[in-house]
Coordinates of C-alpha atoms in Angstrom, one line a residue:
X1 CA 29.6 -2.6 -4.6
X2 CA 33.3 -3.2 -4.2
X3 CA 35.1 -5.2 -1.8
X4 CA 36.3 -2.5 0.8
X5 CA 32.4 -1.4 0.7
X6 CA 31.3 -4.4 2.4
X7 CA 29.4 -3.7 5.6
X8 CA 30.7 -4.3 9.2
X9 CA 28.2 -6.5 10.0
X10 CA 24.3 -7.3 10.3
X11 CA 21.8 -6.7 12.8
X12 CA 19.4 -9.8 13.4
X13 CA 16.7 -10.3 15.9
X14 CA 14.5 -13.8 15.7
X15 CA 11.1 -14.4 18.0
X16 CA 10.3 -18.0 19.4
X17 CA 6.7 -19.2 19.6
X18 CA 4.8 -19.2 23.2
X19 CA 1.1 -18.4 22.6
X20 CA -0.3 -15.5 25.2
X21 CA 3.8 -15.2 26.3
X22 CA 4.7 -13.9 23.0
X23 CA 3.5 -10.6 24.7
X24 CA 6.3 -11.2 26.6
X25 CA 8.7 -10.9 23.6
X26 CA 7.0 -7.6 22.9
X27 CA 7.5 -6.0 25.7
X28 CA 11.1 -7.2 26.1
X29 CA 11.7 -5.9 22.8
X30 CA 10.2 -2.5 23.6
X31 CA 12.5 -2.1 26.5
X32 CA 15.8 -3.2 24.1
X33 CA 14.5 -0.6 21.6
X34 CA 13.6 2.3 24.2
X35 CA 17.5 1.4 25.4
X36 CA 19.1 2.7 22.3
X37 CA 16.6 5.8 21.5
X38 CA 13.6 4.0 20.4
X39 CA 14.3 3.4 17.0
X40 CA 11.4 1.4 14.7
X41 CA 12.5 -2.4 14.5
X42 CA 12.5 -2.6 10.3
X43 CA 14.8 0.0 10.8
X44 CA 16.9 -1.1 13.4
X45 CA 17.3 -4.9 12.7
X46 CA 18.3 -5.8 9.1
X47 CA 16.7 -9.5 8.9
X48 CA 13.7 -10.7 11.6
X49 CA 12.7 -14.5 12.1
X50 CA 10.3 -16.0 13.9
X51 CA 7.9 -19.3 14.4
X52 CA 4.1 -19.4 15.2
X53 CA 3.0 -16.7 17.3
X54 CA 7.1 -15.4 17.0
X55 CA 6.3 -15.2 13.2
X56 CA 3.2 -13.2 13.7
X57 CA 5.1 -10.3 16.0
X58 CA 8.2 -10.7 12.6
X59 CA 5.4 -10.0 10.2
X60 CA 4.2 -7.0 12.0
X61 CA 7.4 -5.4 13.0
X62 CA 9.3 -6.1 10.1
X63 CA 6.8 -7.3 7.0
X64 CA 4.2 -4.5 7.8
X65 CA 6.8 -2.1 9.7
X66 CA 4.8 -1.1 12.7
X67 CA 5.8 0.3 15.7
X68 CA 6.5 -1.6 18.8
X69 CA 3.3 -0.3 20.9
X70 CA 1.4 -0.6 18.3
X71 CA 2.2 -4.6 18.1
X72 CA 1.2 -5.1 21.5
X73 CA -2.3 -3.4 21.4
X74 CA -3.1 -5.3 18.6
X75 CA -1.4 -8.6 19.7
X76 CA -3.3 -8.9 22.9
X77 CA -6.7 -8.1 20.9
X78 CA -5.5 -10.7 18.8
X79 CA -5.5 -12.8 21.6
X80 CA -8.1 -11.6 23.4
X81 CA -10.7 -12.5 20.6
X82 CA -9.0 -15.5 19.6
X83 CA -9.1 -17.1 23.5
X84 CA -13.0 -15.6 23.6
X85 CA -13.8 -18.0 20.5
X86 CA -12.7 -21.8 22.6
X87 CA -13.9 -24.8 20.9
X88 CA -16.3 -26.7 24.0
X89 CA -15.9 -30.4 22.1
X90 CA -12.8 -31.7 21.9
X91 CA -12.9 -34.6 19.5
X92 CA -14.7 -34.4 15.9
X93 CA -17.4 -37.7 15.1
X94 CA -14.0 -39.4 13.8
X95 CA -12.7 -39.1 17.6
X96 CA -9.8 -36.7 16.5
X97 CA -8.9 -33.8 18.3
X98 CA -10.8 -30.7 17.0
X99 CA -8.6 -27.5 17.0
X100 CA -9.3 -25.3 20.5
X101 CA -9.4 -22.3 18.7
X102 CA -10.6 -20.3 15.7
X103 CA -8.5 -19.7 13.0
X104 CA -10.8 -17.2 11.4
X105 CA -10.2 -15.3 14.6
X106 CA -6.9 -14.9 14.2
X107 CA -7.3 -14.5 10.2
X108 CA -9.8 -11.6 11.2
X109 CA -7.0 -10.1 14.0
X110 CA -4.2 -10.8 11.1
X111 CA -6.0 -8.8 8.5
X112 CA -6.7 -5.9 10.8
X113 CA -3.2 -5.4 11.1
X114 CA -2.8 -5.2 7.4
X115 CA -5.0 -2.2 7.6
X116 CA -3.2 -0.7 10.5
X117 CA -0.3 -0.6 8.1
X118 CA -2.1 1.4 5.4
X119 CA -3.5 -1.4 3.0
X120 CA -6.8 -1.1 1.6
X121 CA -7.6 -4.2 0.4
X122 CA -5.3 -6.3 3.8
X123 CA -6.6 -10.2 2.1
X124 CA -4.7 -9.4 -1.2
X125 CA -1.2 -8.0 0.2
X126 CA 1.1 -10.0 -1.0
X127 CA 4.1 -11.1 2.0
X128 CA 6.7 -10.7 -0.4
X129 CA 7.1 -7.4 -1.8
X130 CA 7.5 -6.0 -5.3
X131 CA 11.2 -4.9 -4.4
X132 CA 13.7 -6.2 -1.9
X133 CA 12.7 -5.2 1.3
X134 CA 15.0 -2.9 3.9
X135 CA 14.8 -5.3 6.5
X136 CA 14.2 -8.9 5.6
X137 CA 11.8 -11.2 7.3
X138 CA 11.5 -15.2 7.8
X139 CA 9.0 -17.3 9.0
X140 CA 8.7 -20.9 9.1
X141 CA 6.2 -23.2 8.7
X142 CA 6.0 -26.9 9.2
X143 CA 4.4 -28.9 5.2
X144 CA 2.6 -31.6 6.2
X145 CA 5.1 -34.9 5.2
X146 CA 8.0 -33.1 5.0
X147 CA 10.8 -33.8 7.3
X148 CA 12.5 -30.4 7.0
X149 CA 10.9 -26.7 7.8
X150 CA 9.6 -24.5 5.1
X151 CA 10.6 -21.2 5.7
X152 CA 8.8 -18.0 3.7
X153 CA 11.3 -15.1 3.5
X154 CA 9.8 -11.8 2.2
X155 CA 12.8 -11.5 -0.5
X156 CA 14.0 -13.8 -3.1
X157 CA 16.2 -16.8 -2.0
X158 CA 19.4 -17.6 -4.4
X159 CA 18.3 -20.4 -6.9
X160 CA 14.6 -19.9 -6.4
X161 CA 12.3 -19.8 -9.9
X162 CA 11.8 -16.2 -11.7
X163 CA 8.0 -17.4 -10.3
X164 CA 7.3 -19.4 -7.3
X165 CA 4.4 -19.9 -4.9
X166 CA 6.3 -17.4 -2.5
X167 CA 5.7 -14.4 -4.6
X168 CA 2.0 -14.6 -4.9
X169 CA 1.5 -15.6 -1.0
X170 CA -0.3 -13.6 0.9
X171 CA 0.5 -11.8 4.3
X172 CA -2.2 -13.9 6.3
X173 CA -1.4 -17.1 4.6
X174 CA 2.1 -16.8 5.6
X175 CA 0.9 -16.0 9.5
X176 CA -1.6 -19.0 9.5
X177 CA 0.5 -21.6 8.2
X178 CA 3.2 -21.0 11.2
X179 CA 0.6 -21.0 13.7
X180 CA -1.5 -23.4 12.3
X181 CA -0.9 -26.5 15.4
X182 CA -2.8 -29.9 16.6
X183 CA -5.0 -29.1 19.1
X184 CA -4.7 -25.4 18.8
X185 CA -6.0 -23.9 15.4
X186 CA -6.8 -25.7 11.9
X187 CA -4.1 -26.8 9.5
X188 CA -4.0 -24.1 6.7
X189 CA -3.9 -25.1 3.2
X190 CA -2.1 -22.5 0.1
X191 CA -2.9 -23.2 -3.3
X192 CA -0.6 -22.6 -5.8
X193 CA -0.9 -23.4 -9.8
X194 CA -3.2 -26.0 -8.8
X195 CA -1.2 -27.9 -6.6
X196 CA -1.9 -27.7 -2.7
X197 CA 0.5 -27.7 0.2
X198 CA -0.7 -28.4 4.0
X199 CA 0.8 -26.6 6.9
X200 CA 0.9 -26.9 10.2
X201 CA 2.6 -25.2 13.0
X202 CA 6.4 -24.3 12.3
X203 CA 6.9 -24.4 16.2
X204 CA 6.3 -28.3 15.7
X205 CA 9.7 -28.6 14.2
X206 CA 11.2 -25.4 15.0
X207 CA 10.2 -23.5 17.9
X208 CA 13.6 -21.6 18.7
X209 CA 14.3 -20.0 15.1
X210 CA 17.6 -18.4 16.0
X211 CA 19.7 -21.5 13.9
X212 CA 17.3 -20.4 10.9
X213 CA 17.8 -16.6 11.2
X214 CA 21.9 -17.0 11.2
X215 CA 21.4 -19.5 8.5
X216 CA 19.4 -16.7 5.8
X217 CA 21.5 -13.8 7.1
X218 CA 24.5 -16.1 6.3
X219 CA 23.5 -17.0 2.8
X220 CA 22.1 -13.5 1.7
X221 CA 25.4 -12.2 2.9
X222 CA 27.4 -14.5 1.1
X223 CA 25.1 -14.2 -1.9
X224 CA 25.0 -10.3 -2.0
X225 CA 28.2 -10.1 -1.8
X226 CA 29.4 -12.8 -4.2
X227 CA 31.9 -14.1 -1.7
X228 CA 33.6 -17.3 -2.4
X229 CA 31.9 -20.9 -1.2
X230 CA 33.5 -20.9 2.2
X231 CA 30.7 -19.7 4.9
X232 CA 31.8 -15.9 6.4
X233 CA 31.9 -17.1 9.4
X234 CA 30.8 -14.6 11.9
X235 CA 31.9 -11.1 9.9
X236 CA 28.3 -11.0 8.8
X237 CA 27.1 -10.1 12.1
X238 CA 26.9 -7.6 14.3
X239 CA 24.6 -8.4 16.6
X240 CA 22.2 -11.2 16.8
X241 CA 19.2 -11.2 19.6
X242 CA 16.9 -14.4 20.2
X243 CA 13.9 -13.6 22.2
X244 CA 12.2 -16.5 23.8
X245 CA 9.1 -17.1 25.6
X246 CA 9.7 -19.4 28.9
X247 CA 8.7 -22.8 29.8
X248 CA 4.9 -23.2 31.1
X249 CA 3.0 -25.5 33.1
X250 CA -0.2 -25.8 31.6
X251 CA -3.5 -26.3 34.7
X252 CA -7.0 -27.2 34.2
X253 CA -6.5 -28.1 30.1
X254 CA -9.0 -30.9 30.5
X255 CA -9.3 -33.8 28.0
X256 CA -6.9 -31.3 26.1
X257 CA -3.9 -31.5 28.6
X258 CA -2.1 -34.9 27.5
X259 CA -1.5 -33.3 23.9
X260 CA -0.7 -30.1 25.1
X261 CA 1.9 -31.3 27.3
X262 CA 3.5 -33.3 25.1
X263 CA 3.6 -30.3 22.7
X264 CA 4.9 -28.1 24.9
X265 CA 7.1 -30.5 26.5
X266 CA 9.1 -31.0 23.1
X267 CA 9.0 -27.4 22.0
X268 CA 10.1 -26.6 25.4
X269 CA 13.0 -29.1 24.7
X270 CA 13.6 -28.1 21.4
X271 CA 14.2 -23.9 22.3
X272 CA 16.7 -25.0 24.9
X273 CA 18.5 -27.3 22.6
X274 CA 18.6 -25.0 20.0
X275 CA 19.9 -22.2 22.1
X276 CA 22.6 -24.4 23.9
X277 CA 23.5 -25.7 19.9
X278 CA 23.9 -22.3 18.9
X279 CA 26.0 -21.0 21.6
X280 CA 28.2 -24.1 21.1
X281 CA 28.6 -23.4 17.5
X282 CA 29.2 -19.6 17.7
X283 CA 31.2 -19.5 20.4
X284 CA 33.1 -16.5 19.2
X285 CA 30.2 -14.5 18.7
X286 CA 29.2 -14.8 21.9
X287 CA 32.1 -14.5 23.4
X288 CA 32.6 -10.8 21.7
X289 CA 29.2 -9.9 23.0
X290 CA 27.4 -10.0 19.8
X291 CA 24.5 -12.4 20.4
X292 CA 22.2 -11.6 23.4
X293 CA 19.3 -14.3 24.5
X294 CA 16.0 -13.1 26.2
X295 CA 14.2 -15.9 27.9
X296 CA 11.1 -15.6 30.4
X297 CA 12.0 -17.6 33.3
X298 CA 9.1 -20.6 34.0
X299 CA 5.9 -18.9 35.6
X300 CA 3.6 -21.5 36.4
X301 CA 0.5 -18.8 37.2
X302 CA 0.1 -18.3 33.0
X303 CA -1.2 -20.4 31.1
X304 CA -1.2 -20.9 27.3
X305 CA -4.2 -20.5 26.3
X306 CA -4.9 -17.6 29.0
X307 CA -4.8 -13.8 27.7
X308 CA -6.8 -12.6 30.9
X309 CA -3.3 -12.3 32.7
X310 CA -1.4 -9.9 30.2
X311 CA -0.8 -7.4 33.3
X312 CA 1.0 -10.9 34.8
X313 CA 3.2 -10.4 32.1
X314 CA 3.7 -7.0 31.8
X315 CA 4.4 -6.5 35.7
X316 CA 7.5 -9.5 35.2
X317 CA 8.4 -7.9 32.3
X318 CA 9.0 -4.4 34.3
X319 CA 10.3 -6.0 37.6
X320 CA 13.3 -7.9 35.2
X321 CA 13.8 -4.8 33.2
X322 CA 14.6 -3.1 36.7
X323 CA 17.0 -5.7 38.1
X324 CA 18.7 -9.2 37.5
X325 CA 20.4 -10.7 34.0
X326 CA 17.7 -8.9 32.0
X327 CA 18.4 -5.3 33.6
X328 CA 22.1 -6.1 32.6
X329 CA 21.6 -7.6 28.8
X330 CA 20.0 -5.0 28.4
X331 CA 22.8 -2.5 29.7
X332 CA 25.1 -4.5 27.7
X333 CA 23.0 -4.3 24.5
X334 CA 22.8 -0.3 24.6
X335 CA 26.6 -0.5 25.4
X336 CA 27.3 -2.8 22.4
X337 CA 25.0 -0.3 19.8
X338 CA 26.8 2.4 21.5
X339 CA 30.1 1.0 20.2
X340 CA 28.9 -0.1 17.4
X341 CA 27.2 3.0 16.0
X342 CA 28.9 3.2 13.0
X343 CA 27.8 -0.2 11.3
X344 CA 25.0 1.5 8.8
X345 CA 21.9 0.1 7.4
X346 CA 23.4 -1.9 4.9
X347 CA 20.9 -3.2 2.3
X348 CA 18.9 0.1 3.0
X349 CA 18.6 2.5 -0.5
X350 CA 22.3 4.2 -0.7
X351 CA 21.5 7.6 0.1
X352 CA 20.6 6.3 3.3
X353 CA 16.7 7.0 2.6
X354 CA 14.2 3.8 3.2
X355 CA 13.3 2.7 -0.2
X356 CA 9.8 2.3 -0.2
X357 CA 8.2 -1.0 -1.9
X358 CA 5.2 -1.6 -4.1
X359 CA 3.4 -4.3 -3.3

């Protein structure tokens, strides 16, 4: 494609991780998608990101390309069974910390959403496709020992081998190793070519992903489009949303509350330093309107760990929707789209048909 081909920009959405509160996200984004005529997110958003339970609602929207309601019901019955399934003891015969919950219950919520999507055989679907996906997903993931996330991207990376460990993962082993946290589900282990790599949750180190998502859109854009070294930037996008999940005060954890809290106090930490970094850094993008931040203000009355409240949710959801900064991002996102309308789908299949993948 030649020079004066080159897109007007990219559209980029990235989830952060918050547990029950990722419902949250969900609904948010149903409300941002419903604003501009309820388009599917694959096809809207041109790259997703997210981090633990962020990655999961990435994987569905954009990996398995469901629709928005569809992502709810079967998040909260993700939830729902995982939260039924609560580990009574708390420390193993070693005195360590035994996870709360059941990662087979989320595996076994994971895999049904493989189905959903139309797989036969959900354990064996590979999370990178046989072709280049139409709209580009990254999650990340936190390798035991290593100082720096691992993020799995559901296309090829410039430089990676003809071969790697990323295009024989599977969907589930991708969502597992971002949610994978101390005190909260089991470290997941992937196996490749004999050698073994240990993850835990990709929250840990990142729990805001929005630096990660600009970072991938940046250097696919610049390697698509065989621009020079210097970095684009912000020509590369059009719009970027980050979609967070709140702070929480955690009640009634038990003998599990000190970890917890110092979990969530540092991820809490971390998503508020990561957005203030951002805005710092981009400042021109937000100043022409292009990046838009959805955050759940603190609601003490939900808990982590709790699914039971969902309507909680939903009913805050609804009541910001109607009034307050939401009401108006949300104004200003449809009016931004709206002026906007002519940026394409720009990695999409040229005749402007979705090019469908083999896995």
């Amino acid at each position: 494609m030649i020079q004066q081909d080159r897109p007007k920009g990219l559209r980029l959405v990235s989830f952060d991780g918050g547990g029950v509160q990722g419902l949250w996200s969900l609904l948010v984004l149903q409300q941002l998608m419903e604003s501009v005529g309820n388009p599917l997110p694959w096809e809207h958003f041109d790259m997703m990101a997210g981090t633990s339970t962020g990655a999961l609602i990435a994987i569905m929207l954009g990996v398995l390309r469901l629709d928005v309601k569809t992502c709810i019901e079967l998040y909260v019955e993700m939830m729902d069974d995982v939260c039924r399934q609560v580990s009574r003891c708390p420390v193993t015969g070693t005195l360590k910390l035994k996870p709360r919950y059941s990662s087979q219950a989320l595996k076994r919520g994971i895999l049904k959403a493989i189905s959903k999507a139309g797989f036969a055989t959900p354990e064996n679907v590979c999370f990178r496709p046989a072709t280049e996906p139409a709209c580009k997903v990254v999650v990340v993931a936190t390798c035991a020992g290593m100082s720096i996330p691992t993020t799995f991207t559901s296309y090829r990376q410039l430089g990676e081998p003809h071969i790697s460990m990323f295009d024989q993962v599977k969907i589930w082993e991708v969502a597992l190793a971002s949610t994978a946290a101390p005190t909260m589900f089991e470290e997941t282990i992937i196996t490749y070519n004999g050698l073994t790599s240990t993850f835990v949750e990709g929250a840990l180190k990142v729990s805001n992903p929005v630096d990660v998502l600009w970072q991938h859109a940046e250097d696919w854009w610049m390697d698509h489009w065989q621009l020079p070294t210097t970095r684009p930037g912000d020509q590369h996008v059009c719009c970027i949303v980050s979609i967070g999940t709140g702070l929480q005060t955690l009640k009634h954890a038990g003998r599990y509350a000190h970890q917890l809290i110092k979990s969530l106090a540092k991820m809490a930490n971390e998503t508020r330093d990561t957005n203030d970094r951002f805005q710092s850094a981009h400042r021109r993008v937000v100043e022409e309107g292009k990046f838009f931040r959805f955050d759940l203000p603190t609601m003490e009355d939900i808990q982590l760990r709790e699914t039971v409240q969902k309507d909680v949710i939903a009913a805050r959801v609804r009541a910001d929707g109607e009034t307050g900064a939401m009401r108006q991002l949300l104004l200003n996102y449809r009016w931004h789209q709206y002026t906007h309308d002519d940026h394409g789908v720009h990695w999409r299949d040229q005749t402007g048909a979705h090019k469908e993948e083999n896995r």
